[in-house]
């Protein structure tokens, strides 16, 4: 053995003939992509941990999504307020709106300061005001001229915008419908009020008032309501500038049906005044005026019957005498 052989043997680590060195086995690279997808942390030993699927699932990895964090109440509050405002606007526009009573013209049915809820839905379906209903309507032709304009604060303006309070810009009135299209309404002396010739028993009139006012400013009248109009009066007859006192305007004192906002149905505020506003029984006594066609038919029936009886009698007499042939 020479020196060269010893040197080789020492480097190879064993004695004997020199073997061809073995090529080291290839080691799989760390599964860094799996670690990222499963939410693991790369680093020393990460490859081994990622290779074991069971361990990854047990440690909260895998494809299971993390639960979403719930929003705080304060972040959702603006959304809730926005939805509430939209609903309030829809209700105000199409269903119900609150109105404040600014005067004493409807006492004692309504007191100054009362809040009433007005049904705005039924007019959308073609319903028109009926006798006895308390209705809110837009000023027909300067009825509120000279009345002081209210000056609401910021809170009142905001509440009126969403329908919780009446708008200061809207000039609206509230009265009772006593006659509709085709009716003849009449006041003589101090009353009673007559509709189509029938006297009305009006228990809702303010105590101490007379149904009609004996004056020459409009308290005495006889009017026939034209199509598309109504005649309105306040329950406090001697303290109400209603249709009687606006007979010189463009509508002759009548209120166009198109001006009617809706019917007041409930006194909602104050709570001690809560009540409904039904149609009084006095308007259920068949006040409708007979239509001209119906009157003509009623007059024609007796005439036709008399003529038929006459013809029958003549034919009987001819048949007794024989025929003319």
XYZ file of N, CA and C in Angstrom, residues 9-251:
729
model
N -7.934 6.462 1.131
C -8.742 5.757 2.122
C -9.137 6.666 3.256
N -8.238 7.525 3.642
C -8.587 8.430 4.727
C -9.714 9.385 4.328
N -9.659 9.820 3.063
C -10.723 10.742 2.644
C -12.061 10.027 2.508
N -12.039 8.739 2.113
C -13.303 8.042 1.873
C -13.918 7.549 3.154
N -13.125 7.378 4.190
C -13.681 6.966 5.458
C -13.780 5.478 5.604
N -13.303 4.673 4.668
C -13.301 3.214 4.836
C -12.177 2.678 3.994
N -11.823 1.459 4.344
C -10.752 0.792 3.635
C -11.319 0.032 2.475
N -10.497 -0.316 1.599
C -10.907 -1.110 0.451
C -10.874 -0.282 -0.794
N -11.249 -0.942 -1.831
C -11.185 -0.241 -3.102
C -12.103 0.974 -3.113
N -11.675 1.927 -3.800
C -12.431 3.186 -3.848
C -13.742 3.016 -4.589
N -14.822 3.339 -3.899
C -16.147 3.259 -4.533
C -16.544 4.606 -5.098
N -17.383 4.526 -6.037
C -17.903 5.756 -6.627
C -18.854 6.441 -5.642
N -18.620 7.651 -5.331
C -19.476 8.305 -4.314
C -20.945 8.341 -4.734
N -21.772 8.053 -3.724
C -23.224 8.057 -3.996
C -23.749 9.474 -4.102
N -24.667 9.641 -5.053
C -25.290 10.963 -5.247
C -26.351 11.183 -4.165
N -26.281 12.247 -3.484
C -27.261 12.468 -2.398
C -28.695 12.561 -2.949
N -29.614 12.020 -2.134
C -31.018 12.043 -2.534
C -31.550 13.473 -2.536
N -32.407 13.718 -3.497
C -33.009 15.051 -3.596
C -34.067 15.249 -2.505
N -33.972 16.360 -1.847
C -34.925 16.664 -0.764
C -36.010 17.597 -1.295
N -37.263 17.244 -1.000
C -38.383 18.066 -1.483
C -38.335 19.447 -0.846
N -38.521 20.456 -1.636
C -38.500 21.826 -1.085
C -39.649 22.035 -0.110
N -39.460 22.941 0.807
C -40.548 23.199 1.766
C -41.809 23.627 1.045
N -42.870 23.121 1.544
C -44.167 23.435 0.905
C -44.634 24.804 1.347
N -43.929 25.821 0.832
C -44.243 27.190 1.263
C -45.617 27.628 0.801
N -46.077 27.198 -0.407
C -47.382 27.601 -0.895
C -48.479 27.050 0.000
N -48.346 25.782 0.408
C -49.345 25.211 1.295
C -49.405 25.964 2.610
N -48.255 26.403 3.082
C -48.222 27.125 4.350
C -48.983 28.443 4.230
N -48.791 29.140 3.127
C -49.472 30.423 2.945
C -50.964 30.218 2.819
N -51.412 29.232 2.041
C -52.826 29.004 1.834
C -53.526 28.582 3.105
N -52.816 27.817 3.929
C -53.453 27.351 5.150
C -53.306 28.327 6.299
N -52.628 29.401 6.078
C -52.505 30.403 7.118
C -51.376 30.120 8.071
N -50.413 29.161 7.736
C -49.305 28.837 8.623
C -48.213 29.869 8.515
N -47.142 29.676 9.280
C -46.020 30.599 9.291
C -44.818 29.885 8.729
N -44.205 30.455 7.714
C -43.034 29.837 7.117
C -41.843 30.032 8.034
N -40.907 29.094 7.915
C -39.720 29.168 8.768
C -39.163 27.791 8.960
N -38.294 27.607 9.916
C -37.684 26.304 10.147
C -38.739 25.343 10.611
N -38.762 24.162 9.966
C -39.708 23.109 10.317
C -41.077 23.321 9.744
N -41.259 24.368 8.940
C -42.595 24.632 8.399
C -42.987 23.593 7.396
N -42.013 23.076 6.626
C -42.334 22.086 5.602
C -42.878 20.832 6.221
N -42.321 20.412 7.309
C -42.779 19.180 7.926
C -44.179 19.356 8.472
N -44.446 20.540 9.053
C -45.778 20.752 9.599
C -46.813 20.815 8.518
N -46.465 21.382 7.372
C -47.435 21.497 6.292
C -47.696 20.183 5.633
N -46.739 19.268 5.683
C -46.926 17.994 5.020
C -47.941 17.132 5.717
N -48.185 17.397 7.003
C -49.127 16.581 7.743
C -50.476 17.272 7.742
N -51.403 16.809 6.912
C -52.689 17.459 6.755
C -53.508 17.417 8.027
N -53.445 16.342 8.788
C -54.242 16.231 9.991
C -53.827 17.269 11.017
N -52.468 17.455 11.147
C -51.995 18.432 12.120
C -52.452 19.825 11.738
N -52.470 20.113 10.403
C -52.887 21.443 9.949
C -54.338 21.712 10.299
N -55.214 20.697 10.139
C -56.613 20.884 10.458
C -56.807 21.082 11.946
N -56.050 20.327 12.737
C -56.190 20.439 14.180
C -55.723 21.799 14.681
N -54.793 22.435 13.984
C -54.275 23.713 14.419
C -55.072 24.893 13.853
N -56.249 24.635 13.250
C -57.094 25.702 12.721
C -56.749 26.089 11.317
N -55.956 25.307 10.599
C -55.598 25.636 9.228
C -56.633 25.106 8.273
N -56.194 24.658 7.112
C -57.103 24.127 6.110
C -57.830 25.250 5.395
N -58.951 24.912 4.741
C -59.707 25.863 3.935
C -60.898 26.449 4.681
N -61.073 26.212 5.965
C -62.207 26.726 6.715
C -62.113 28.244 6.843
N -63.133 29.023 6.344
C -63.052 30.485 6.406
C -63.220 30.983 7.835
N -62.582 32.084 8.108
C -62.695 32.670 9.432
C -64.032 33.407 9.545
N -64.722 33.357 10.679
C -65.992 34.081 10.839
C -65.789 35.582 10.727
N -66.787 36.243 10.066
C -66.695 37.678 9.886
C -66.976 38.396 11.202
N -66.289 39.463 11.395
C -66.456 40.230 12.609
C -67.741 41.061 12.523
N -68.587 40.972 13.538
C -69.861 41.683 13.547
C -69.643 43.178 13.703
N -70.449 43.956 12.918
C -70.333 45.400 13.006
C -70.838 45.899 14.358
N -70.269 46.976 14.790
C -70.712 47.561 16.044
C -72.037 48.291 15.837
N -72.742 48.491 16.931
C -74.042 49.165 16.864
C -73.911 50.572 16.295
N -72.861 51.284 16.654
C -72.690 52.665 16.216
C -72.429 52.768 14.728
N -71.847 51.705 14.132
C -71.648 51.717 12.685
C -72.957 51.434 11.939
N -73.857 50.663 12.555
C -75.126 50.336 11.911
C -76.189 51.402 12.166
N -75.988 52.248 13.172
C -76.993 53.247 13.513
C -77.332 54.189 12.357
N -76.353 54.733 11.607
C -76.730 55.596 10.466
C -77.596 54.888 9.437
N -77.330 53.604 9.198
C -78.146 52.848 8.244
C -79.580 52.710 8.751
N -79.742 52.423 10.028
C -81.078 52.291 10.601
C -81.836 53.613 10.525
N -81.145 54.714 10.798
C -81.787 56.026 10.722
C -82.203 56.336 9.285
N -81.343 55.991 8.336
C -81.678 56.225 6.937
C -82.914 55.453 6.500
N -83.007 54.185 6.899
C -84.180 53.368 6.559
C -85.431 53.950 7.204
N -85.314 54.384 8.460
C -86.465 54.959 9.158
C -86.949 56.231 8.465
N -86.034 57.054 7.990
C -86.419 58.287 7.305
C -87.124 57.995 5.989
N -86.626 57.027 5.246
C -87.265 56.664 3.969
C -88.682 56.153 4.218
N -88.842 55.285 5.224
C -90.172 54.770 5.537
C -91.103 55.890 5.980
N -90.586 56.819 6.776
C -91.416 57.940 7.232
C -91.873 58.800 6.063
N -90.984 59.034 5.101
C -91.352 59.825 3.934
C -92.414 59.120 3.093
N -92.283 57.815 2.942
C -93.274 57.054 2.178
C -94.629 57.086 2.871
N -94.612 56.923 4.199
C -95.861 56.952 4.954
C -96.505 58.329 4.850
N -95.686 59.378 4.979
C -96.197 60.751 4.896
C -96.810 61.025 3.532
N -96.183 60.521 2.480
C -96.626 60.829 1.125
C -97.862 60.040 0.726
N -97.926 58.766 1.117
C -98.964 57.893 0.583
C -99.959 57.364 1.610
N -99.641 57.392 2.897
C -100.509 56.729 3.867
C -101.128 57.700 4.863
N -100.352 58.156 5.825
C -100.874 58.960 6.922
C -99.931 60.122 7.191
N -100.501 61.285 7.507
C -99.695 62.434 7.875
C -100.324 63.116 9.083
N -99.476 63.657 9.948
C -99.946 64.352 11.138
C -100.110 65.842 10.846
N -101.181 66.421 11.391
C -101.439 67.845 11.247
C -101.785 68.429 12.608
N -101.400 69.678 12.798
C -101.689 70.389 14.040
C -102.889 71.299 13.828
N -103.716 71.433 14.864
C -104.893 72.298 14.794
C -104.502 73.685 15.295
N -104.516 74.700 14.412
C -104.008 76.017 14.800
C -105.055 76.977 15.359
N -106.359 76.632 15.266
C -107.400 77.591 15.657
C -108.519 76.868 16.391
N -109.553 77.653 16.744
C -110.695 77.108 17.484
C -111.907 76.873 16.589
N -111.741 76.888 15.276
C -112.898 76.837 14.373
C -113.599 75.478 14.372
N -112.945 74.441 14.918
C -113.573 73.115 14.940
C -113.916 72.655 16.358
N -113.934 73.592 17.308
C -114.361 73.219 18.659
C -115.822 72.768 18.661
N -116.228 71.851 19.572
C -115.365 71.141 20.509
C -114.854 69.817 19.960
N -115.096 69.567 18.696
C -114.587 68.330 18.107
C -113.079 68.305 18.166
N -112.452 69.417 17.819
C -111.000 69.554 17.854
C -110.638 70.813 18.620
N -109.606 70.691 19.448
C -109.124 71.832 20.216
C -107.828 72.352 19.625
N -107.570 73.620 19.835
C -106.318 74.206 19.368
C -105.138 73.480 20.016
N -104.186 73.048 19.181
C -103.027 72.306 19.659
C -103.146 70.807 19.504
N -104.352 70.315 19.171
C -104.503 68.872 18.922
C -103.669 68.464 17.707
N -103.247 67.204 17.701
C -102.595 66.605 16.532
C -103.519 65.516 15.989
N -103.841 65.624 14.717
C -104.712 64.634 14.093
C -103.943 63.874 13.021
N -104.323 62.621 12.844
C -103.753 61.804 11.771
C -104.725 61.804 10.601
N -104.188 62.082 9.423
C -105.016 62.222 8.223
C -104.740 61.074 7.264
N -105.813 60.409 6.867
C -105.717 59.300 5.905
C -105.524 59.866 4.504
N -104.351 59.586 3.921
C -104.045 60.064 2.567
C -104.096 58.942 1.540
N -104.403 57.718 1.990
C -104.360 56.563 1.090
C -105.605 56.464 0.226
N -106.788 56.580 0.836
C -108.016 56.333 0.082
C -108.207 57.273 -1.108
N -107.781 58.562 -1.039
C -107.920 59.382 -2.253
C -107.138 58.846 -3.441
N -106.053 58.086 -3.179
C -105.288 57.514 -4.294
C -106.105 56.477 -5.068
N -107.137 55.919 -4.433
C -107.968 54.914 -5.091
C -109.273 55.518 -5.602
N -109.318 56.844 -5.723
C -110.486 57.496 -6.302
C -111.575 57.846 -5.313
N -111.344 57.622 -4.023
C -112.359 57.962 -3.031
C -112.468 59.477 -2.877
N -113.695 59.983 -2.795
C -113.930 61.410 -2.635
C -114.560 61.685 -1.273
N -114.404 62.913 -0.784
C -114.974 63.248 0.529
C -116.480 63.021 0.560
N -116.969 62.625 1.726
C -118.387 62.390 1.927
C -118.923 63.311 3.018
N -120.232 63.466 3.049
C -120.850 64.327 4.057
C -120.483 63.855 5.465
N -120.186 64.826 6.313
C -119.901 64.523 7.708
C -118.443 64.281 8.021
N -117.607 64.066 7.016
C -116.191 63.818 7.263
C -115.465 65.116 7.605
N -114.487 64.996 8.493
C -113.591 66.115 8.788
C -112.382 65.965 7.878
N -112.130 66.967 7.043
C -111.091 66.845 6.029
C -110.083 67.986 6.149
N -108.847 67.690 5.743
C -107.794 68.690 5.611
C -107.651 69.003 4.126
N -107.550 70.292 3.799
C -107.456 70.686 2.388
C -106.543 71.889 2.253
N -105.932 71.997 1.074
C -105.096 73.153 0.770
C -105.970 74.393 0.585
N -105.430 75.520 0.946
C -106.132 76.791 0.816
C -106.635 76.957 -0.625
N -107.968 77.038 -0.829
C -108.495 77.100 -2.201
C -108.193 78.415 -2.910
N -108.361 79.542 -2.181
C -108.204 80.828 -2.862
C -108.024 81.946 -1.833
N -106.907 81.914 -1.122
C -106.585 82.991 -0.195
C -107.403 83.012 1.071
N -107.896 81.859 1.525
C -108.655 81.832 2.768
C -107.786 82.225 3.965
N -106.491 81.949 3.870
C -105.583 82.229 4.982
C -104.791 83.517 4.763
N -105.246 84.337 3.842
C -104.542 85.600 3.583
C -104.547 86.464 4.836
N -103.383 86.991 5.176
C -103.270 87.836 6.355
C -102.966 87.084 7.628
N -103.044 85.749 7.595
C -102.709 84.967 8.786
C -101.199 84.991 8.996
N -100.730 85.135 10.235
C -99.276 85.166 10.479
C -98.646 83.831 10.130
N -97.503 83.885 9.466
C -96.785 82.668 9.089
C -95.997 82.145 10.286
N -96.056 80.852 10.563
C -95.299 80.306 11.681
C -93.798 80.359 11.415
N -93.036 80.401 12.497
C -91.581 80.450 12.388
C -90.989 79.281 13.164
N -90.944 78.089 12.560
C -90.491 76.902 13.288
C -88.987 76.917 13.515
N -88.575 76.219 14.584
C -87.141 76.071 14.828
C -86.598 74.900 14.016
N -85.302 74.599 14.180
C -84.656 73.562 13.370
C -85.257 72.186 13.644
N -85.564 71.913 14.911
C -86.129 70.600 15.258
C -87.509 70.434 14.628
N -88.346 71.466 14.720
C -89.671 71.395 14.121
C -89.606 71.249 12.604
N -88.642 71.920 11.992
C -88.470 71.796 10.546
C -88.099 70.371 10.162
N -87.191 69.765 10.930
C -86.785 68.388 10.644
C -87.951 67.432 10.841
N -88.725 67.619 11.913
C -89.864 66.731 12.171
C -90.952 66.900 11.117
N -91.149 68.110 10.642
C -92.150 68.322 9.598
C -91.706 67.708 8.279
N -90.407 67.684 8.038
C -89.892 67.118 6.785
C -90.162 65.624 6.706
N -90.129 64.942 7.840
C -90.382 63.496 7.840
C -91.828 63.179 8.176
N -92.667 64.201 8.336
C -94.088 63.969 8.516
C -94.560 63.857 9.943
N -93.671 64.035 10.928
C -94.087 63.952 12.316
C -94.716 65.249 12.801
N -94.540 66.321 12.048
C -95.196 67.588 12.338
C -95.604 68.227 11.017
N -96.657 69.070 11.033
C -97.076 69.708 9.783
C -96.031 70.688 9.285
N -95.974 70.858 7.996
C -95.018 71.778 7.398
C -95.500 73.216 7.553
N -94.563 74.094 7.863
C -94.917 75.507 8.001
C -95.190 76.147 6.650
N -94.697 75.549 5.578
C -94.874 76.112 4.243
C -96.236 75.778 3.647
N -96.867 74.721 4.142
C -98.160 74.309 3.607
C -99.278 75.102 4.285
N -100.147 75.704 3.479
C -101.288 76.435 4.012
C -102.517 75.549 3.898
N -102.805 74.863 4.991
C -103.885 73.886 5.008
C -104.942 74.289 6.030
N -106.177 73.864 5.769
C -107.288 74.122 6.670
C -107.980 72.804 6.989
N -108.772 72.820 8.065
C -109.518 71.623 8.440
C -110.950 72.035 8.769
N -111.920 71.408 8.100
C -113.342 71.711 8.289
C -114.138 70.415 8.115
N -115.454 70.546 8.337
C -116.343 69.396 8.152
C -117.091 69.542 6.825
N -117.168 68.457 6.076
C -117.928 68.447 4.822
C -119.411 68.339 5.164
N -120.216 69.284 4.696
C -121.657 69.223 4.947
C -122.451 68.984 3.666
N -121.833 69.203 2.499
C -122.544 68.974 1.242
C -121.531 68.622 0.154
N -121.951 67.717 -0.743
C -121.097 67.275 -1.847
C -121.792 67.602 -3.165
N -121.135 67.231 -4.256
C -121.641 67.582 -5.583
C -123.096 67.153 -5.762
N -123.923 68.075 -6.240
C -125.341 67.805 -6.480
C -126.250 68.192 -5.333
N -125.673 68.412 -4.133
C -126.479 68.774 -2.970
C -126.843 70.258 -3.005
N -127.993 70.571 -2.427
C -128.386 71.957 -2.186
C -128.325 72.192 -0.688
N -127.469 73.112 -0.269
C -127.271 73.402 1.152
C -127.818 74.794 1.430
N -128.504 74.936 2.591
C -129.254 76.169 2.833
C -129.236 76.542 4.308
N -129.111 77.834 4.564
C -129.226 78.376 5.908
C -130.195 79.560 5.882
N -131.196 79.534 6.787
C -132.120 80.647 6.953
C -132.188 80.992 8.430
N -132.051 82.261 8.731
C -132.084 82.684 10.120
C -130.933 82.058 10.895
N -131.264 81.520 12.044
C -130.250 80.856 12.869
C -130.228 79.344 12.661
N -130.996 78.862 11.719
C -130.969 77.441 11.429
C -132.315 76.787 11.673
N -132.358 75.483 11.516
C -131.227 74.563 11.304
C -130.684 74.592 9.875
N -129.516 73.976 9.719
C -128.914 73.808 8.407
C -129.689 72.744 7.647
N -129.952 73.018 6.386
C -130.704 72.066 5.551
C -129.831 71.592 4.386
N -129.887 70.301 4.124
C -129.229 69.700 2.969
C -130.286 68.953 2.181
N -130.496 69.390 0.946
C -131.530 68.813 0.078
C -132.905 68.859 0.745
N -133.138 69.965 1.459
C -134.432 70.184 2.085
C -134.615 69.519 3.426
N -133.657 68.724 3.885
C -133.786 68.016 5.152
C -132.983 68.719 6.242
N -133.620 68.921 7.392
C -132.966 69.570 8.505
C -131.952 68.624 9.158
N -130.787 69.175 9.497
C -129.743 68.371 10.134
C -129.759 68.582 11.635
N -129.732 67.489 12.369
C -129.521 67.536 13.814
C -128.011 67.450 14.032
N -127.406 68.531 14.513
C -125.955 68.637 14.582
C -125.456 68.725 16.031
N -125.285 67.591 16.690
C -124.820 67.614 18.080
C -123.370 68.049 18.226
N -122.616 68.061 17.122
C -121.207 68.428 17.165
C -120.986 69.933 17.142
N -122.034 70.729 16.894
C -121.893 72.181 16.869
C -121.528 72.677 18.265
N -120.635 73.661 18.322
C -120.127 74.203 19.586
C -121.282 74.646 20.482
N -121.255 74.248 21.751
C -122.344 74.628 22.670
C -122.533 76.141 22.723
N -123.786 76.548 22.598
C -124.106 77.972 22.601
C -124.172 78.583 21.223
N -123.633 77.880 20.206
C -123.704 78.374 18.825
C -125.020 77.950 18.187
N -125.440 78.710 17.184
C -126.568 78.319 16.357
C -126.038 77.705 15.062
N -126.756 76.759 14.465
C -126.259 76.117 13.246
C -125.991 77.107 12.114
N -126.764 78.165 12.025
C -126.578 79.187 10.998
C -126.374 80.534 11.681
N -125.703 81.422 10.967
C -125.423 82.758 11.506
C -126.328 83.775 10.826
N -127.030 84.548 11.625
C -127.979 85.518 11.093
C -127.252 86.823 10.798
N -126.524 86.848 9.691
C -125.808 88.052 9.277
C -125.873 88.158 7.765
N -125.418 89.287 7.255
C -125.458 89.521 5.812
C -124.082 89.371 5.177
N -123.137 88.756 5.880
C -121.785 88.567 5.342
C -121.593 87.200 4.712
N -122.598 86.352 4.797
C -122.503 85.023 4.234
C -123.208 83.979 5.065
N -123.710 84.378 6.220
C -124.381 83.428 7.089
C -125.702 82.935 6.545
N -126.305 83.691 5.635
C -127.564 83.294 4.999
C -127.269 82.928 3.546
N -127.639 81.724 3.140
C -127.278 81.283 1.782
C -128.145 80.107 1.353
N -128.150 79.896 0.074
C -128.722 78.691 -0.527
C -127.894 78.396 -1.774
N -127.119 77.305 -1.721
C -126.160 77.001 -2.783
C -126.323 75.544 -3.219
N -126.123 75.326 -4.513
C -126.071 73.967 -5.053
C -124.624 73.656 -5.406
N -124.123 72.570 -4.893
C -122.706 72.233 -5.038
C -122.447 71.694 -6.449
N -121.534 72.310 -7.195
C -121.229 71.834 -8.552
C -120.359 70.579 -8.519
N -120.225 69.895 -9.652
C -119.365 68.699 -9.700
C -117.921 69.039 -9.349
N -117.270 68.105 -8.661
C -115.870 68.275 -8.301
C -115.625 69.226 -7.157
N -116.678 69.624 -6.422
C -116.537 70.575 -5.316
C -117.232 70.030 -4.063
N -116.911 70.627 -2.913
C -117.586 70.330 -1.655
C -117.848 71.638 -0.927
N -118.806 71.611 0.004
C -119.116 72.763 0.842
C -118.728 72.395 2.269
N -117.898 73.219 2.905
C -117.378 72.883 4.233
C -117.754 73.968 5.233
N -117.922 73.538 6.501
C -118.225 74.458 7.587
C -117.513 73.986 8.851
N -117.154 74.933 9.714
C -116.543 74.597 10.984
C -117.601 74.247 12.016
N -117.220 73.452 13.009
C -118.166 73.086 14.061
C -118.431 74.256 15.015
N -117.472 75.165 15.134
C -117.674 76.383 15.928
C -118.234 77.431 14.971
N -119.536 77.383 14.740
C -120.167 78.104 13.637
C -119.962 79.607 13.709
N -119.956 80.184 14.899
C -119.783 81.625 15.001
C -118.312 82.037 15.121
N -117.414 81.085 14.856
C -115.976 81.395 14.907
C -115.231 80.624 13.819
N -115.814 80.573 12.633
C -115.218 79.806 11.538
C -115.443 80.533 10.219
N -114.341 80.947 9.585
C -114.411 81.562 8.264
C -114.342 80.448 7.219
N -115.469 79.822 6.973
C -115.527 78.646 6.104
C -116.143 79.015 4.763
N -116.791 78.042 4.106
C -117.345 78.286 2.763
C -118.326 79.449 2.748
N -119.037 79.664 3.859
C -120.052 80.733 3.900
C -119.458 82.101 3.622
N -118.236 82.318 4.107
C -117.651 83.657 4.068
C -116.606 83.823 2.966
N -116.644 82.917 1.987
C -115.739 83.049 0.835
C -116.503 82.841 -0.468
N -117.770 83.248 -0.461
C -118.593 83.066 -1.653
C -118.223 84.033 -2.774
N -117.333 84.983 -2.504
C -116.916 85.929 -3.531
C -115.599 85.530 -4.186
N -115.016 84.382 -3.789
C -113.744 83.996 -4.405
C -113.995 83.266 -5.721
N -112.930 82.806 -6.347
C -113.049 82.182 -7.670
C -113.836 80.876 -7.639
N -113.959 80.264 -6.465
C -114.683 78.987 -6.346
C -116.069 79.161 -5.737
